[in-house]
């Protein structure tokens, strides 16, 4: 094999891997989308959202800013589908937490209170599922596949992938900077929106780092592992926060406290306990994030600059 042929093969390898990876993620997302239209199981909703996010992440690399209209529309579709299912996902998690508390309490009054909360959430979820299905039916999944594959074919034929590594490094560097800025803001003030911003920035960085690893750069594996652990912590914080919001919504219904004082008092006591737990969890999570920033993130920054 001549030097020019070997050079062509090597330069094409990242392109081939990236396009293959995109195809696999497209297949995963498309396999879940029809299911969520006829199956409202929590796992189906969760998987649809996860694979929409993973596909969107690879689109960010394939179609960097400034994006053309077609790629921008595809990314908007993925984001809108994920948002349409967001409230359902929150309710599924809250129902799971309520059932845990039902199973672990020894107090009949508290158990009855959680029973009523569970009935409220299930009724609310049924209504939200109907709204989500109505939103999702406006998306033609076959048209989405056709447009995506047409764009991928265009990329394969026309794009110069010689700068792919530079694009990936720039993307990781940008995501690192956004995550560190979100961490600094969350550390400065433990406001809910700041913690939530840290959670979202961590997701973006993690999925991007996973993509880099899947494309052959294993130097970011420690960062992926560390971010996964951190996201689990932030996920638990978010789940408890959402549950607190639903409980507050439940007990502030017109005349509820006057008609159900015992249930209201029991849930208020439980809310206070959950609130204290979440505040303590935030301190521990910020400490974990700082350790990641000092170790894994520093190594990752060095890696992407090489």
PDB file of C-alpha atoms in Angstrom:
ATOM      1  CA  UNK A   1       0.000   0.000   0.000  1.00  0.00           C
ATOM      2  CA  UNK A   2       1.414   3.367  -1.012  1.00  0.00           C
ATOM      3  CA  UNK A   3       1.788   6.343   1.274  1.00  0.00           C
ATOM      4  CA  UNK A   4      -0.991   8.300  -0.462  1.00  0.00           C
ATOM      5  CA  UNK A   5      -3.413   5.348  -0.257  1.00  0.00           C
ATOM      6  CA  UNK A   6      -2.590   4.787   3.418  1.00  0.00           C
ATOM      7  CA  UNK A   7      -3.034   8.506   4.108  1.00  0.00           C
ATOM      8  CA  UNK A   8      -6.433   8.495   2.390  1.00  0.00           C
ATOM      9  CA  UNK A   9      -7.537   5.460   4.391  1.00  0.00           C
ATOM     10  CA  UNK A  10      -6.385   6.928   7.716  1.00  0.00           C
ATOM     11  CA  UNK A  11      -7.991  10.315   7.092  1.00  0.00           C
ATOM     12  CA  UNK A  12     -11.247   8.629   6.116  1.00  0.00           C
ATOM     13  CA  UNK A  13     -11.348   6.475   9.258  1.00  0.00           C
ATOM     14  CA  UNK A  14     -12.694   9.198  11.608  1.00  0.00           C
ATOM     15  CA  UNK A  15     -15.293  10.126   8.985  1.00  0.00           C
ATOM     16  CA  UNK A  16     -16.420   6.522   8.616  1.00  0.00           C
ATOM     17  CA  UNK A  17     -16.578   5.946  12.377  1.00  0.00           C
ATOM     18  CA  UNK A  18     -18.551   9.127  12.954  1.00  0.00           C
ATOM     19  CA  UNK A  19     -21.063   8.408  10.184  1.00  0.00           C
ATOM     20  CA  UNK A  20     -21.466   4.809  11.364  1.00  0.00           C
ATOM     21  CA  UNK A  21     -22.006   6.001  14.910  1.00  0.00           C
ATOM     22  CA  UNK A  22     -24.591   8.525  13.744  1.00  0.00           C
ATOM     23  CA  UNK A  23     -26.440   5.811  11.824  1.00  0.00           C
ATOM     24  CA  UNK A  24     -26.532   3.574  14.907  1.00  0.00           C
ATOM     25  CA  UNK A  25     -27.858   6.380  17.090  1.00  0.00           C
ATOM     26  CA  UNK A  26     -30.444   7.241  14.472  1.00  0.00           C
ATOM     27  CA  UNK A  27     -31.593   3.611  14.419  1.00  0.00           C
ATOM     28  CA  UNK A  28     -31.840   3.554  18.220  1.00  0.00           C
ATOM     29  CA  UNK A  29     -33.878   6.743  18.382  1.00  0.00           C
ATOM     30  CA  UNK A  30     -36.169   5.692  15.541  1.00  0.00           C
ATOM     31  CA  UNK A  31     -36.772   2.308  17.181  1.00  0.00           C
ATOM     32  CA  UNK A  32     -38.050   3.971  20.370  1.00  0.00           C
ATOM     33  CA  UNK A  33     -40.104   6.823  18.916  1.00  0.00           C
ATOM     34  CA  UNK A  34     -42.982   4.670  17.558  1.00  0.00           C
ATOM     35  CA  UNK A  35     -43.102   2.737  20.821  1.00  0.00           C
ATOM     36  CA  UNK A  36     -43.698   5.841  22.872  1.00  0.00           C
ATOM     37  CA  UNK A  37     -46.779   6.598  20.747  1.00  0.00           C
ATOM     38  CA  UNK A  38     -48.464   3.338  21.802  1.00  0.00           C
ATOM     39  CA  UNK A  39     -46.616   2.386  24.990  1.00  0.00           C
ATOM     40  CA  UNK A  40     -46.413   4.860  27.861  1.00  0.00           C
ATOM     41  CA  UNK A  41     -44.133   2.688  30.013  1.00  0.00           C
ATOM     42  CA  UNK A  42     -41.634   4.832  31.962  1.00  0.00           C
ATOM     43  CA  UNK A  43     -38.656   3.000  30.447  1.00  0.00           C
ATOM     44  CA  UNK A  44     -39.895   3.717  26.911  1.00  0.00           C
ATOM     45  CA  UNK A  45     -40.261   7.412  27.678  1.00  0.00           C
ATOM     46  CA  UNK A  46     -36.826   7.508  29.298  1.00  0.00           C
ATOM     47  CA  UNK A  47     -35.097   5.674  26.425  1.00  0.00           C
ATOM     48  CA  UNK A  48     -36.721   7.894  23.800  1.00  0.00           C
ATOM     49  CA  UNK A  49     -35.430  10.989  25.575  1.00  0.00           C
ATOM     50  CA  UNK A  50     -31.941   9.554  26.103  1.00  0.00           C
ATOM     51  CA  UNK A  51     -31.458   8.552  22.460  1.00  0.00           C
ATOM     52  CA  UNK A  52     -32.826  11.856  21.204  1.00  0.00           C
ATOM     53  CA  UNK A  53     -30.147  13.556  23.289  1.00  0.00           C
ATOM     54  CA  UNK A  54     -27.375  11.226  22.097  1.00  0.00           C
ATOM     55  CA  UNK A  55     -28.359  11.710  18.457  1.00  0.00           C
ATOM     56  CA  UNK A  56     -28.530  15.462  18.941  1.00  0.00           C
ATOM     57  CA  UNK A  57     -25.022  15.436  20.397  1.00  0.00           C
ATOM     58  CA  UNK A  58     -23.532  13.769  17.328  1.00  0.00           C
ATOM     59  CA  UNK A  59     -25.440  16.242  15.143  1.00  0.00           C
ATOM     60  CA  UNK A  60     -23.665  19.038  17.015  1.00  0.00           C
ATOM     61  CA  UNK A  61     -20.340  17.639  15.807  1.00  0.00           C
ATOM     62  CA  UNK A  62     -21.453  16.848  12.266  1.00  0.00           C
ATOM     63  CA  UNK A  63     -23.158  20.203  11.827  1.00  0.00           C
ATOM     64  CA  UNK A  64     -21.213  22.792  13.843  1.00  0.00           C
ATOM     65  CA  UNK A  65     -22.351  26.387  14.078  1.00  0.00           C
ATOM     66  CA  UNK A  66     -23.384  28.269  12.041  1.00  0.00           C
ATOM     67  CA  UNK A  67     -25.820  25.489  11.107  1.00  0.00           C
ATOM     68  CA  UNK A  68     -27.806  25.358   7.882  1.00  0.00           C
ATOM     69  CA  UNK A  69     -31.589  25.354   8.016  1.00  0.00           C
ATOM     70  CA  UNK A  70     -32.031  21.608   7.461  1.00  0.00           C
ATOM     71  CA  UNK A  71     -29.701  20.474  10.240  1.00  0.00           C
ATOM     72  CA  UNK A  72     -31.097  23.120  12.570  1.00  0.00           C
ATOM     73  CA  UNK A  73     -34.637  21.800  11.987  1.00  0.00           C
ATOM     74  CA  UNK A  74     -33.560  18.227  12.735  1.00  0.00           C
ATOM     75  CA  UNK A  75     -31.994  19.295  16.018  1.00  0.00           C
ATOM     76  CA  UNK A  76     -35.075  21.328  16.899  1.00  0.00           C
ATOM     77  CA  UNK A  77     -37.263  18.281  16.265  1.00  0.00           C
ATOM     78  CA  UNK A  78     -35.194  16.164  18.660  1.00  0.00           C
ATOM     79  CA  UNK A  79     -35.311  18.867  21.307  1.00  0.00           C
ATOM     80  CA  UNK A  80     -39.084  19.333  20.955  1.00  0.00           C
ATOM     81  CA  UNK A  81     -39.751  15.593  21.183  1.00  0.00           C
ATOM     82  CA  UNK A  82     -37.668  15.387  24.343  1.00  0.00           C
ATOM     83  CA  UNK A  83     -39.480  18.365  25.862  1.00  0.00           C
ATOM     84  CA  UNK A  84     -42.885  16.926  24.988  1.00  0.00           C
ATOM     85  CA  UNK A  85     -42.031  13.917  27.161  1.00  0.00           C
ATOM     86  CA  UNK A  86     -40.279  15.855  29.925  1.00  0.00           C
ATOM     87  CA  UNK A  87     -43.238  16.288  32.271  1.00  0.00           C
ATOM     88  CA  UNK A  88     -44.203  12.632  31.862  1.00  0.00           C
ATOM     89  CA  UNK A  89     -40.688  11.605  32.807  1.00  0.00           C
ATOM     90  CA  UNK A  90     -40.775  13.847  35.897  1.00  0.00           C
ATOM     91  CA  UNK A  91     -44.062  12.311  36.998  1.00  0.00           C
ATOM     92  CA  UNK A  92     -42.758   8.779  36.482  1.00  0.00           C
ATOM     93  CA  UNK A  93     -39.790   9.490  38.717  1.00  0.00           C
ATOM     94  CA  UNK A  94     -41.961  11.164  41.354  1.00  0.00           C
ATOM     95  CA  UNK A  95     -44.401   8.251  41.370  1.00  0.00           C
ATOM     96  CA  UNK A  96     -41.452   5.927  41.931  1.00  0.00           C
ATOM     97  CA  UNK A  97     -40.245   8.025  44.860  1.00  0.00           C
ATOM     98  CA  UNK A  98     -43.726   8.139  46.379  1.00  0.00           C
ATOM     99  CA  UNK A  99     -43.999   4.355  46.170  1.00  0.00           C
ATOM    100  CA  UNK A 100     -40.650   4.018  47.921  1.00  0.00           C
ATOM    101  CA  UNK A 101     -41.907   6.183  50.742  1.00  0.00           C
ATOM    102  CA  UNK A 102     -45.163   4.228  50.925  1.00  0.00           C
ATOM    103  CA  UNK A 103     -43.192   1.021  51.327  1.00  0.00           C
ATOM    104  CA  UNK A 104     -40.770   2.303  53.983  1.00  0.00           C
ATOM    105  CA  UNK A 105     -42.990   4.255  56.372  1.00  0.00           C
ATOM    106  CA  UNK A 106     -44.445   2.665  59.494  1.00  0.00           C
ATOM    107  CA  UNK A 107     -46.981   5.446  59.993  1.00  0.00           C
ATOM    108  CA  UNK A 108     -50.515   4.732  58.702  1.00  0.00           C
ATOM    109  CA  UNK A 109     -51.210   8.465  58.413  1.00  0.00           C
ATOM    110  CA  UNK A 110     -48.093   9.102  56.342  1.00  0.00           C
ATOM    111  CA  UNK A 111     -48.830   6.056  54.196  1.00  0.00           C
ATOM    112  CA  UNK A 112     -52.349   7.327  53.558  1.00  0.00           C
ATOM    113  CA  UNK A 113     -50.915  10.728  52.635  1.00  0.00           C
ATOM    114  CA  UNK A 114     -48.529   9.196  50.113  1.00  0.00           C
ATOM    115  CA  UNK A 115     -51.404   7.042  48.795  1.00  0.00           C
ATOM    116  CA  UNK A 116     -53.373  10.189  48.024  1.00  0.00           C
ATOM    117  CA  UNK A 117     -50.317  11.793  46.466  1.00  0.00           C
ATOM    118  CA  UNK A 118     -49.803   8.762  44.239  1.00  0.00           C
ATOM    119  CA  UNK A 119     -53.420   8.867  43.045  1.00  0.00           C
ATOM    120  CA  UNK A 120     -53.003  12.560  42.237  1.00  0.00           C
ATOM    121  CA  UNK A 121     -49.815  11.966  40.242  1.00  0.00           C
ATOM    122  CA  UNK A 122     -51.249   9.037  38.297  1.00  0.00           C
ATOM    123  CA  UNK A 123     -54.290  11.074  37.280  1.00  0.00           C
ATOM    124  CA  UNK A 124     -52.066  13.987  36.324  1.00  0.00           C
ATOM    125  CA  UNK A 125     -49.787  11.654  34.349  1.00  0.00           C
ATOM    126  CA  UNK A 126     -52.691  10.211  32.355  1.00  0.00           C
ATOM    127  CA  UNK A 127     -53.661  13.703  31.242  1.00  0.00           C
ATOM    128  CA  UNK A 128     -50.063  14.610  30.424  1.00  0.00           C
ATOM    129  CA  UNK A 129     -49.566  11.425  28.376  1.00  0.00           C
ATOM    130  CA  UNK A 130     -52.552  12.399  26.231  1.00  0.00           C
ATOM    131  CA  UNK A 131     -51.102  15.878  25.673  1.00  0.00           C
ATOM    132  CA  UNK A 132     -47.673  14.440  24.876  1.00  0.00           C
ATOM    133  CA  UNK A 133     -49.098  11.994  22.339  1.00  0.00           C
ATOM    134  CA  UNK A 134     -50.984  14.837  20.688  1.00  0.00           C
ATOM    135  CA  UNK A 135     -47.754  16.829  20.368  1.00  0.00           C
ATOM    136  CA  UNK A 136     -45.761  13.859  19.072  1.00  0.00           C
ATOM    137  CA  UNK A 137     -48.224  12.977  16.323  1.00  0.00           C
ATOM    138  CA  UNK A 138     -47.234  16.152  14.476  1.00  0.00           C
ATOM    139  CA  UNK A 139     -43.793  14.651  13.783  1.00  0.00           C
ATOM    140  CA  UNK A 140     -43.382  12.442  10.707  1.00  0.00           C
ATOM    141  CA  UNK A 141     -40.683   9.993  11.746  1.00  0.00           C
ATOM    142  CA  UNK A 142     -40.173   8.693   8.202  1.00  0.00           C
ATOM    143  CA  UNK A 143     -39.638  12.234   6.942  1.00  0.00           C
ATOM    144  CA  UNK A 144     -37.172  12.774   9.778  1.00  0.00           C
ATOM    145  CA  UNK A 145     -35.224   9.639   8.768  1.00  0.00           C
ATOM    146  CA  UNK A 146     -35.221  10.589   5.082  1.00  0.00           C
ATOM    147  CA  UNK A 147     -33.955  14.113   5.784  1.00  0.00           C
ATOM    148  CA  UNK A 148     -31.319  12.858   8.201  1.00  0.00           C
ATOM    149  CA  UNK A 149     -29.964  10.246   5.808  1.00  0.00           C
ATOM    150  CA  UNK A 150     -29.909  12.759   2.965  1.00  0.00           C
ATOM    151  CA  UNK A 151     -27.812  15.111   5.100  1.00  0.00           C
ATOM    152  CA  UNK A 152     -25.496  12.278   6.141  1.00  0.00           C
ATOM    153  CA  UNK A 153     -25.020  11.274   2.507  1.00  0.00           C
ATOM    154  CA  UNK A 154     -24.222  14.865   1.621  1.00  0.00           C
ATOM    155  CA  UNK A 155     -21.690  15.019   4.442  1.00  0.00           C
ATOM    156  CA  UNK A 156     -20.075  11.759   3.341  1.00  0.00           C
ATOM    157  CA  UNK A 157     -19.728  12.966  -0.249  1.00  0.00           C
ATOM    158  CA  UNK A 158     -18.893  16.618   0.131  1.00  0.00           C
ATOM    159  CA  UNK A 159     -17.471  17.437   3.526  1.00  0.00           C
ATOM    160  CA  UNK A 160     -13.785  17.673   4.311  1.00  0.00           C
ATOM    161  CA  UNK A 161     -13.247  15.673   7.497  1.00  0.00           C
ATOM    162  CA  UNK A 162      -9.604  16.565   7.784  1.00  0.00           C
ATOM    163  CA  UNK A 163     -10.587  19.061  10.482  1.00  0.00           C
ATOM    164  CA  UNK A 164     -12.738  16.597  12.422  1.00  0.00           C
ATOM    165  CA  UNK A 165     -10.263  16.221  15.281  1.00  0.00           C
ATOM    166  CA  UNK A 166      -9.989  19.996  15.545  1.00  0.00           C
ATOM    167  CA  UNK A 167     -13.784  20.271  15.642  1.00  0.00           C
ATOM    168  CA  UNK A 168     -14.009  17.659  18.380  1.00  0.00           C
ATOM    169  CA  UNK A 169     -11.280  19.310  20.440  1.00  0.00           C
ATOM    170  CA  UNK A 170     -12.990  22.682  20.101  1.00  0.00           C
ATOM    171  CA  UNK A 171     -16.336  21.157  21.098  1.00  0.00           C
ATOM    172  CA  UNK A 172     -14.888  19.485  24.196  1.00  0.00           C
ATOM    173  CA  UNK A 173     -13.013  22.644  25.143  1.00  0.00           C
ATOM    174  CA  UNK A 174     -16.208  24.701  24.832  1.00  0.00           C
ATOM    175  CA  UNK A 175     -18.242  22.173  26.818  1.00  0.00           C
ATOM    176  CA  UNK A 176     -15.571  22.092  29.525  1.00  0.00           C
ATOM    177  CA  UNK A 177     -15.645  25.868  29.810  1.00  0.00           C
ATOM    178  CA  UNK A 178     -19.443  25.897  30.052  1.00  0.00           C
ATOM    179  CA  UNK A 179     -19.408  23.178  32.717  1.00  0.00           C
ATOM    180  CA  UNK A 180     -16.758  24.941  34.799  1.00  0.00           C
ATOM    181  CA  UNK A 181     -18.700  28.230  34.559  1.00  0.00           C
ATOM    182  CA  UNK A 182     -21.872  26.430  35.679  1.00  0.00           C
ATOM    183  CA  UNK A 183     -19.969  24.854  38.577  1.00  0.00           C
ATOM    184  CA  UNK A 184     -18.626  28.229  39.684  1.00  0.00           C
ATOM    185  CA  UNK A 185     -22.130  29.720  39.618  1.00  0.00           C
ATOM    186  CA  UNK A 186     -23.607  26.764  41.534  1.00  0.00           C
ATOM    187  CA  UNK A 187     -20.838  26.939  44.114  1.00  0.00           C
ATOM    188  CA  UNK A 188     -21.354  30.658  44.601  1.00  0.00           C
ATOM    189  CA  UNK A 189     -25.086  30.294  45.213  1.00  0.00           C
ATOM    190  CA  UNK A 190     -27.053  27.092  45.683  1.00  0.00           C
ATOM    191  CA  UNK A 191     -30.077  28.450  43.861  1.00  0.00           C
ATOM    192  CA  UNK A 192     -32.176  25.829  42.101  1.00  0.00           C
ATOM    193  CA  UNK A 193     -31.643  27.264  38.628  1.00  0.00           C
ATOM    194  CA  UNK A 194     -27.857  27.242  39.127  1.00  0.00           C
ATOM    195  CA  UNK A 195     -27.813  23.602  40.221  1.00  0.00           C
ATOM    196  CA  UNK A 196     -30.062  22.724  37.302  1.00  0.00           C
ATOM    197  CA  UNK A 197     -27.715  24.559  34.902  1.00  0.00           C
ATOM    198  CA  UNK A 198     -24.797  22.529  36.282  1.00  0.00           C
ATOM    199  CA  UNK A 199     -26.768  19.339  35.678  1.00  0.00           C
ATOM    200  CA  UNK A 200     -27.510  20.255  32.046  1.00  0.00           C
ATOM    201  CA  UNK A 201     -23.934  21.387  31.354  1.00  0.00           C
ATOM    202  CA  UNK A 202     -22.666  18.112  32.821  1.00  0.00           C
ATOM    203  CA  UNK A 203     -24.960  16.098  30.561  1.00  0.00           C
ATOM    204  CA  UNK A 204     -23.689  17.883  27.474  1.00  0.00           C
ATOM    205  CA  UNK A 205     -20.065  17.430  28.470  1.00  0.00           C
ATOM    206  CA  UNK A 206     -20.550  13.784  29.345  1.00  0.00           C
ATOM    207  CA  UNK A 207     -22.316  12.878  26.100  1.00  0.00           C
ATOM    208  CA  UNK A 208     -19.687  14.707  24.084  1.00  0.00           C
ATOM    209  CA  UNK A 209     -16.869  12.986  25.966  1.00  0.00           C
ATOM    210  CA  UNK A 210     -18.592   9.625  25.380  1.00  0.00           C
ATOM    211  CA  UNK A 211     -18.716  10.413  21.673  1.00  0.00           C
ATOM    212  CA  UNK A 212     -14.987  11.172  21.610  1.00  0.00           C
ATOM    213  CA  UNK A 213     -14.281   7.878  23.394  1.00  0.00           C
ATOM    214  CA  UNK A 214     -16.477   5.949  20.960  1.00  0.00           C
ATOM    215  CA  UNK A 215     -14.501   7.494  18.108  1.00  0.00           C
ATOM    216  CA  UNK A 216     -11.297   6.024  19.510  1.00  0.00           C
ATOM    217  CA  UNK A 217      -9.834   8.548  21.995  1.00  0.00           C
ATOM    218  CA  UNK A 218      -9.850   6.662  25.298  1.00  0.00           C
ATOM    219  CA  UNK A 219      -8.121   9.456  27.219  1.00  0.00           C
ATOM    220  CA  UNK A 220     -11.510  10.861  28.223  1.00  0.00           C
ATOM    221  CA  UNK A 221     -12.762   7.617  29.787  1.00  0.00           C
ATOM    222  CA  UNK A 222     -11.969   8.785  33.358  1.00  0.00           C
ATOM    223  CA  UNK A 223     -13.927  11.982  32.747  1.00  0.00           C
ATOM    224  CA  UNK A 224     -16.916  10.045  31.405  1.00  0.00           C
ATOM    225  CA  UNK A 225     -16.928   7.791  34.457  1.00  0.00           C
ATOM    226  CA  UNK A 226     -16.602  10.704  36.872  1.00  0.00           C
ATOM    227  CA  UNK A 227     -19.356  12.699  35.169  1.00  0.00           C
ATOM    228  CA  UNK A 228     -21.690   9.708  35.198  1.00  0.00           C
ATOM    229  CA  UNK A 229     -21.337   9.454  38.965  1.00  0.00           C
ATOM    230  CA  UNK A 230     -21.905  13.186  39.332  1.00  0.00           C
ATOM    231  CA  UNK A 231     -24.963  13.062  37.076  1.00  0.00           C
ATOM    232  CA  UNK A 232     -26.410  10.322  39.257  1.00  0.00           C
ATOM    233  CA  UNK A 233     -26.040  12.584  42.291  1.00  0.00           C
ATOM    234  CA  UNK A 234     -27.572  15.538  40.468  1.00  0.00           C
ATOM    235  CA  UNK A 235     -30.316  13.301  39.132  1.00  0.00           C
ATOM    236  CA  UNK A 236     -31.320  12.301  42.670  1.00  0.00           C
ATOM    237  CA  UNK A 237     -31.316  15.974  43.675  1.00  0.00           C
ATOM    238  CA  UNK A 238     -33.499  16.869  40.691  1.00  0.00           C
ATOM    239  CA  UNK A 239     -35.924  14.017  41.376  1.00  0.00           C
ATOM    240  CA  UNK A 240     -36.442  15.106  44.985  1.00  0.00           C
ATOM    241  CA  UNK A 241     -36.830  18.733  43.912  1.00  0.00           C
ATOM    242  CA  UNK A 242     -39.514  17.807  41.377  1.00  0.00           C
ATOM    243  CA  UNK A 243     -41.321  15.686  43.968  1.00  0.00           C
ATOM    244  CA  UNK A 244     -41.352  18.655  46.364  1.00  0.00           C
ATOM    245  CA  UNK A 245     -42.911  20.776  43.631  1.00  0.00           C
ATOM    246  CA  UNK A 246     -45.631  18.206  42.984  1.00  0.00           C
ATOM    247  CA  UNK A 247     -46.403  17.872  46.702  1.00  0.00           C
ATOM    248  CA  UNK A 248     -46.661  21.654  47.031  1.00  0.00           C
ATOM    249  CA  UNK A 249     -48.991  21.735  44.029  1.00  0.00           C
ATOM    250  CA  UNK A 250     -51.105  18.940  45.552  1.00  0.00           C
ATOM    251  CA  UNK A 251     -51.644  20.459  48.989  1.00  0.00           C
ATOM    252  CA  UNK A 252     -52.252  23.992  47.686  1.00  0.00           C
ATOM    253  CA  UNK A 253     -55.321  22.940  45.709  1.00  0.00           C
ATOM    254  CA  UNK A 254     -58.338  25.072  46.667  1.00  0.00           C
ATOM    255  CA  UNK A 255     -59.736  24.032  50.071  1.00  0.00           C
ATOM    256  CA  UNK A 256     -57.452  20.987  50.278  1.00  0.00           C
ATOM    257  CA  UNK A 257     -55.834  21.836  53.632  1.00  0.00           C
ATOM    258  CA  UNK A 258     -59.193  22.747  55.153  1.00  0.00           C
ATOM    259  CA  UNK A 259     -60.758  19.479  53.946  1.00  0.00           C
ATOM    260  CA  UNK A 260     -57.773  17.196  54.613  1.00  0.00           C
ATOM    261  CA  UNK A 261     -55.794  18.732  57.523  1.00  0.00           C
ATOM    262  CA  UNK A 262     -54.163  15.459  58.616  1.00  0.00           C
ATOM    263  CA  UNK A 263     -52.898  14.631  55.123  1.00  0.00           C
ATOM    264  CA  UNK A 264     -51.733  18.212  54.666  1.00  0.00           C
ATOM    265  CA  UNK A 265     -49.775  18.225  57.947  1.00  0.00           C
ATOM    266  CA  UNK A 266     -48.188  14.850  57.198  1.00  0.00           C
ATOM    267  CA  UNK A 267     -47.059  15.920  53.731  1.00  0.00           C
ATOM    268  CA  UNK A 268     -45.749  19.249  55.019  1.00  0.00           C
ATOM    269  CA  UNK A 269     -43.616  17.349  57.524  1.00  0.00           C
ATOM    270  CA  UNK A 270     -42.373  15.045  54.769  1.00  0.00           C
ATOM    271  CA  UNK A 271     -41.603  18.038  52.551  1.00  0.00           C
ATOM    272  CA  UNK A 272     -39.468  19.607  55.252  1.00  0.00           C
ATOM    273  CA  UNK A 273     -37.511  16.367  55.635  1.00  0.00           C
ATOM    274  CA  UNK A 274     -37.011  16.098  51.856  1.00  0.00           C
ATOM    275  CA  UNK A 275     -35.945  19.736  51.679  1.00  0.00           C
ATOM    276  CA  UNK A 276     -33.253  19.243  54.336  1.00  0.00           C
ATOM    277  CA  UNK A 277     -31.987  16.125  52.553  1.00  0.00           C
ATOM    278  CA  UNK A 278     -31.751  17.972  49.265  1.00  0.00           C
ATOM    279  CA  UNK A 279     -29.838  20.883  50.783  1.00  0.00           C
ATOM    280  CA  UNK A 280     -27.311  18.474  52.272  1.00  0.00           C
ATOM    281  CA  UNK A 281     -27.065  16.640  48.945  1.00  0.00           C
ATOM    282  CA  UNK A 282     -26.211  19.869  47.126  1.00  0.00           C
ATOM    283  CA  UNK A 283     -23.202  20.466  49.396  1.00  0.00           C
ATOM    284  CA  UNK A 284     -21.916  16.947  48.758  1.00  0.00           C
ATOM    285  CA  UNK A 285     -22.503  17.223  45.014  1.00  0.00           C
ATOM    286  CA  UNK A 286     -20.627  20.513  44.716  1.00  0.00           C
ATOM    287  CA  UNK A 287     -17.733  18.927  46.599  1.00  0.00           C
ATOM    288  CA  UNK A 288     -17.755  15.957  44.174  1.00  0.00           C
ATOM    289  CA  UNK A 289     -17.819  18.312  41.200  1.00  0.00           C
ATOM    290  CA  UNK A 290     -14.857  20.267  42.540  1.00  0.00           C
ATOM    291  CA  UNK A 291     -12.833  17.061  42.779  1.00  0.00           C
ATOM    292  CA  UNK A 292     -13.696  16.224  39.172  1.00  0.00           C
ATOM    293  CA  UNK A 293     -12.677  19.700  38.076  1.00  0.00           C
ATOM    294  CA  UNK A 294      -9.319  19.379  39.821  1.00  0.00           C
ATOM    295  CA  UNK A 295      -8.496  15.950  38.397  1.00  0.00           C
ATOM    296  CA  UNK A 296     -10.388  14.585  35.412  1.00  0.00           C
ATOM    297  CA  UNK A 297     -11.256  17.912  33.833  1.00  0.00           C
ATOM    298  CA  UNK A 298      -7.670  19.116  34.031  1.00  0.00           C
ATOM    299  CA  UNK A 299      -6.478  15.963  32.302  1.00  0.00           C
ATOM    300  CA  UNK A 300      -9.198  16.291  29.675  1.00  0.00           C
ATOM    301  CA  UNK A 301      -8.267  19.889  28.945  1.00  0.00           C
ATOM    302  CA  UNK A 302      -4.681  18.798  28.377  1.00  0.00           C
ATOM    303  CA  UNK A 303      -5.861  15.981  26.110  1.00  0.00           C
ATOM    304  CA  UNK A 304      -7.998  18.147  23.823  1.00  0.00           C
ATOM    305  CA  UNK A 305      -5.238  20.694  23.436  1.00  0.00           C
ATOM    306  CA  UNK A 306      -2.755  18.119  22.168  1.00  0.00           C
TER     307      UNK A 306
END
